[in-house]
C-alpha cells in the first residue's frame, strides 16, 4: 500500500518549538469553532449519530465473529459453504452459510453480542430479501474491478471485512480492517461506499489515508490512550474508528482513544465504559501515547 500522509501524532518526539506550535494551534480552536459550521448542539447531534452508526457496525461484526467460530466447529458445513450473509432483521442480526445463490445450510440469529438466540441447521431456500442482498453486494463488488476508479488497498495480515447495511435511499457498504495478530488495534484502511437500491455506487470515501495500527511491544506492553489524526476532509471521529476500537481494545489495555481533527482544531475522545464521544479542545498529552 501507499505511504500514509495521515499519521499518529509523534508527541513523544516533539521538541519545544513544535510543542509550542501545537499549543498555539490548540489555543485557536475557539475561534475556529465559533466561526465554523458546528454549534455545540450540532456537534453533539453529530457525535450521537456516529455512535449510533458505530453500534450497528459493532453488532454486525461481533455477530459475524461469533458465527464464524460456530460454523468452523462444524466440519461438515465446510463442504457446503460458498459464502456468508449477515443482515439485520428486527432486533436480531442473522448470519447464514450460503451453499449457492438460493440455498442456506446453516443459520444463527444474535439478539446481543454475547450469545446466539437461535440456531437452525436444516436446509432452506433463501428469501427474496436475502437473495436481493446478495445481488446488491455482488453488484457493488463488481465495480471494484476498476482499480483506478476504486483504489482499494490490502495489507498483509490485515484483511478487509465488508458490511452491507440497507438504509432508506439504498445501501451502505463498509470495509474495516481486521487482523488475527495479537496486541494490535487495526485502525485505518477503512472505506464506505453508498449505493442506490440496485447496487450502483453513487459515492465513496476512505476514512483514513492508510493503515494505522496501534501495536504493543516489549518496550510498551500497554497503550492506555492511543491518539491518531485525521485529514482535514474527515473532520470527525468515524464510526469505523469506534467499531475497530471496540473489537480490539482489550489487545492493548486501552479504555479510550482520541482522534485529532485539524479541520476543527480539536480532539474527539471516545471512552469504552460509557460508549460516548467527547469533543474537547485539549487533552493530557503526557498520559496519551501516540504513534
C-alpha positions as semicolon CSV with decimal commas, in nm:
position;residue;x (nm);y (nm);z (nm)
1;X;0,000;0,000;0,000
2;X;0,099;0,364;-0,036
3;X;0,267;0,551;0,244
4;X;0,006;0,724;0,454
5;X;0,007;1,103;0,471
6;X;-0,221;1,068;0,771
7;X;-0,031;0,971;1,081
8;X;-0,022;0,911;1,451
9;X;0,089;1,225;1,631
10;X;0,458;1,184;1,727
11;X;0,412;1,370;2,056
12;X;0,699;1,194;2,231
13;X;0,941;1,316;1,967
14;X;0,830;1,681;1,974
15;X;1,087;1,943;2,056
16;X;0,993;2,258;2,248
17;X;0,935;2,459;1,931
18;X;0,693;2,200;1,794
19;X;0,520;2,171;2,129
20;X;0,468;2,548;2,141
21;X;0,330;2,537;1,788
22;X;0,084;2,268;1,890
23;X;-0,025;2,477;2,190
24;X;-0,087;2,774;1,959
25;X;-0,298;2,555;1,731
26;X;-0,497;2,418;2,022
27;X;-0,550;2,763;2,173
28;X;-0,701;2,885;1,847
29;X;-0,974;2,620;1,845
30;X;-1,236;2,854;1,995
31;X;-1,204;3,093;1,704
32;X;-1,239;2,811;1,452
33;X;-1,524;2,660;1,649
34;X;-1,718;2,986;1,676
35;X;-1,669;3,070;1,310
36;X;-1,728;2,718;1,184
37;X;-2,048;2,545;1,084
38;X;-2,094;2,345;1,403
39;X;-2,257;2,474;1,719
40;X;-2,226;2,283;2,045
41;X;-2,568;2,128;1,985
42;X;-2,477;2,035;1,628
43;X;-2,156;1,874;1,748
44;X;-2,349;1,665;2,000
45;X;-2,601;1,556;1,738
46;X;-2,320;1,462;1,500
47;X;-2,139;1,263;1,770
48;X;-2,462;1,087;1,868
49;X;-2,522;0,983;1,506
50;X;-2,165;0,849;1,480
51;X;-2,219;0,644;1,797
52;X;-2,544;0,506;1,656
53;X;-2,374;0,403;1,332
54;X;-2,080;0,250;1,520
55;X;-2,321;0,047;1,733
56;X;-2,470;-0,101;1,415
57;X;-2,127;-0,184;1,273
58;X;-2,023;-0,341;1,601
59;X;-2,336;-0,559;1,617
60;X;-2,274;-0,684;1,264
61;X;-1,906;-0,757;1,326
62;X;-1,943;-0,929;1,663
63;X;-2,222;-1,145;1,524
64;X;-2,002;-1,235;1,226
65;X;-1,709;-1,320;1,457
66;X;-1,919;-1,544;1,680
67;X;-2,088;-1,702;1,380
68;X;-1,752;-1,785;1,223
69;X;-1,640;-1,962;1,540
70;X;-1,964;-2,161;1,543
71;X;-1,959;-2,285;1,185
72;X;-1,585;-2,358;1,188
73;X;-1,661;-2,601;1,473
74;X;-1,885;-2,793;1,229
75;X;-1,654;-2,953;0,968
76;X;-1,948;-3,089;0,769
77;X;-2,051;-2,732;0,684
78;X;-1,718;-2,656;0,523
79;X;-1,812;-2,880;0,232
80;X;-2,120;-2,673;0,156
81;X;-2,012;-2,314;0,221
82;X;-1,995;-2,088;-0,080
83;X;-2,044;-1,764;0,108
84;X;-2,175;-1,596;0,421
85;X;-2,452;-1,339;0,456
86;X;-2,507;-1,116;0,760
87;X;-2,801;-0,879;0,793
88;X;-3,037;-0,725;1,047
89;X;-3,394;-0,848;1,087
90;X;-3,593;-0,666;1,351
91;X;-3,398;-0,677;1,677
92;X;-3,166;-0,957;1,567
93;X;-2,860;-0,996;1,347
94;X;-2,888;-1,303;1,126
95;X;-2,588;-1,489;0,985
96;X;-2,621;-1,752;0,711
97;X;-2,397;-2,004;0,543
98;X;-2,484;-1,992;0,172
99;X;-2,443;-2,306;-0,038
100;X;-2,531;-2,135;-0,364
101;X;-2,729;-1,829;-0,467
102;X;-3,055;-1,978;-0,338
103;X;-2,983;-2,219;-0,051
104;X;-2,899;-2,165;0,318
105;X;-2,738;-2,458;0,500
106;X;-2,684;-2,304;0,844
107;X;-2,842;-2,004;1,019
108;X;-2,776;-1,831;1,352
109;X;-2,951;-1,526;1,497
110;X;-2,800;-1,294;1,759
111;X;-3,005;-1,068;1,983
112;X;-2,693;-0,930;2,152
113;X;-2,317;-0,956;2,108
114;X;-2,253;-1,239;2,352
115;X;-2,467;-1,538;2,258
116;X;-2,697;-1,663;1,979
117;X;-3,071;-1,663;2,038
118;X;-3,144;-1,928;1,773
119;X;-2,959;-2,182;1,561
120;X;-3,102;-2,362;1,259
121;X;-2,916;-2,648;1,089
122;X;-3,179;-2,754;0,835
123;X;-3,151;-2,656;0,471
124;X;-3,390;-2,391;0,341
125;X;-3,434;-2,167;0,042
126;X;-3,319;-1,809;0,069
127;X;-3,591;-1,546;0,096
128;X;-3,640;-1,289;-0,179
129;X;-3,494;-1,025;0,055
130;X;-3,183;-1,236;0,124
131;X;-3,127;-1,304;-0,243
132;X;-3,158;-0,933;-0,316
133;X;-2,895;-0,851;-0,051
134;X;-2,656;-1,097;-0,217
135;X;-2,733;-0,950;-0,559
136;X;-2,669;-0,594;-0,439
137;X;-2,348;-0,695;-0,261
138;X;-2,213;-0,862;-0,574
139;X;-2,319;-0,565;-0,789
140;X;-2,118;-0,328;-0,569
141;X;-1,818;-0,560;-0,559
142;X;-1,821;-0,599;-0,936
143;X;-1,737;-0,229;-0,966
144;X;-1,414;-0,283;-0,771
145;X;-1,252;-0,443;-1,075
146;X;-1,190;-0,086;-1,191
147;X;-0,888;-0,023;-0,968
148;X;-0,837;0,330;-1,099
149;X;-1,191;0,429;-1,007
150;X;-1,188;0,247;-0,673
151;X;-0,831;0,201;-0,542
152;X;-0,888;-0,035;-0,250
153;X;-0,565;-0,131;-0,076
154;X;-0,480;-0,453;0,101
155;X;-0,218;-0,508;0,369
156;X;-0,056;-0,833;0,475
157;X;-0,212;-0,967;0,797
158;X;-0,489;-0,703;0,781
159;X;-0,776;-0,831;0,563
160;X;-1,080;-0,615;0,494
161;X;-1,415;-0,714;0,644
162;X;-1,720;-0,598;0,447
163;X;-2,054;-0,494;0,598
164;X;-2,368;-0,424;0,390
165;X;-2,627;-0,206;0,565
166;X;-2,957;-0,107;0,397
167;X;-3,095;0,242;0,453
168;X;-3,392;0,431;0,312
169;X;-3,218;0,550;-0,007
170;X;-3,016;0,237;-0,081
171;X;-2,718;0,066;0,081
172;X;-2,404;0,146;0,276
173;X;-2,116;-0,091;0,211
174;X;-1,843;-0,055;0,472
175;X;-1,497;-0,207;0,478
176;X;-1,296;-0,216;0,802
177;X;-0,956;-0,370;0,864
178;X;-0,925;-0,683;1,074
179;X;-0,634;-0,889;1,196
180;X;-0,558;-1,216;1,371
181;X;-0,237;-1,069;1,515
182;X;-0,229;-1,022;1,890
183;X;-0,169;-0,691;2,064
184;X;-0,297;-0,476;1,776
185;X;-0,582;-0,231;1,714
186;X;-0,604;-0,213;1,331
187;X;-0,717;0,146;1,281
188;X;-0,728;0,276;0,925
189;X;-0,767;0,141;0,572
190;X;-1,145;0,168;0,603
191;X;-1,398;0,261;0,335
192;X;-1,764;0,348;0,281
193;X;-1,950;0,302;-0,046
194;X;-2,300;0,444;-0,090
195;X;-2,509;0,257;-0,348
196;X;-2,863;0,301;-0,477
197;X;-3,131;0,035;-0,437
198;X;-2,999;-0,152;-0,741
199;X;-2,643;-0,161;-0,607
200;X;-2,495;0,109;-0,833
201;X;-2,229;0,307;-0,646
202;X;-2,327;0,673;-0,601
203;X;-2,034;0,788;-0,388
204;X;-1,750;0,653;-0,180
205;X;-1,472;0,761;0,054
206;X;-1,173;0,647;0,255
207;X;-1,184;0,745;0,621
208;X;-0,805;0,726;0,657
209;X;-0,519;0,761;0,413
210;X;-0,379;0,420;0,501
211;X;-0,344;0,154;0,768
212;X;-0,268;0,300;1,113
213;X;-0,227;0,005;1,351
214;X;-0,165;0,057;1,721
215;X;0,059;-0,228;1,837
216;X;0,202;-0,313;2,175
217;X;0,570;-0,406;2,202
218;X;0,804;-0,541;2,465
219;X;0,909;-0,182;2,532
220;X;0,547;-0,066;2,553
221;X;0,332;-0,363;2,665
222;X;0,024;-0,147;2,726
223;X;-0,117;0,152;2,537
224;X;-0,379;0,314;2,758
225;X;-0,475;0,610;2,539
226;X;-0,386;0,592;2,167
227;X;-0,434;0,901;1,952
228;X;-0,433;0,946;1,578
229;X;-0,506;1,239;1,350
230;X;-0,745;1,273;1,057
231;X;-0,707;1,457;0,731
232;X;-0,899;1,784;0,701
233;X;-1,156;1,627;0,469
234;X;-1,256;1,389;0,753
235;X;-1,312;1,629;1,045
236;X;-1,485;1,385;1,281
237;X;-1,403;1,062;1,455
238;X;-1,556;0,786;1,241
239;X;-1,796;0,502;1,318
240;X;-1,530;0,268;1,177
241;X;-1,275;0,405;1,426
242;X;-1,509;0,325;1,715
243;X;-1,614;-0,018;1,588
244;X;-1,250;-0,118;1,538
245;X;-1,158;0,004;1,885
246;X;-1,446;-0,186;2,049
247;X;-1,343;-0,505;1,871
248;X;-0,973;-0,488;1,962
249;X;-0,925;-0,251;2,259
250;X;-0,853;-0,534;2,504
251;X;-0,549;-0,626;2,294
252;X;-0,361;-0,319;2,416
253;X;-0,507;-0,237;2,757
254;X;-0,678;0,072;2,616
255;X;-1,003;0,204;2,761
256;X;-1,030;0,513;2,542
257;X;-0,878;0,669;2,234
258;X;-0,880;1,007;2,064
259;X;-0,885;1,147;1,713
260;X;-0,733;1,488;1,650
261;X;-0,920;1,692;1,389
262;X;-0,704;1,952;1,210
263;X;-1,018;2,076;1,034
264;X;-1,182;2,171;1,365
265;X;-0,863;2,210;1,574
266;X;-0,998;1,982;1,844
267;X;-0,997;1,626;1,973
268;X;-1,274;1,371;1,981
269;X;-1,229;1,135;2,275
270;X;-1,411;0,800;2,278
271;X;-1,449;0,606;2,606
272;X;-1,541;0,238;2,608
273;X;-1,702;0,246;2,955
274;X;-1,971;0,493;2,851
275;X;-1,972;0,438;2,474
276;X;-1,960;0,814;2,425
277;X;-1,768;1,075;2,227
278;X;-1,646;1,391;2,397
279;X;-1,526;1,683;2,182
280;X;-1,255;1,877;2,362
281;X;-1,001;2,149;2,286
282;X;-0,728;1,982;2,490
283;X;-0,624;1,653;2,646
284;X;-0,348;1,544;2,879
285;X;-0,076;1,465;2,627
286;X;0,155;1,321;2,893
287;X;-0,087;1,031;2,952
288;X;-0,167;0,975;2,588
289;X;0,099;0,778;2,396
290;X;0,060;0,844;2,024
291;X;0,200;0,679;1,714
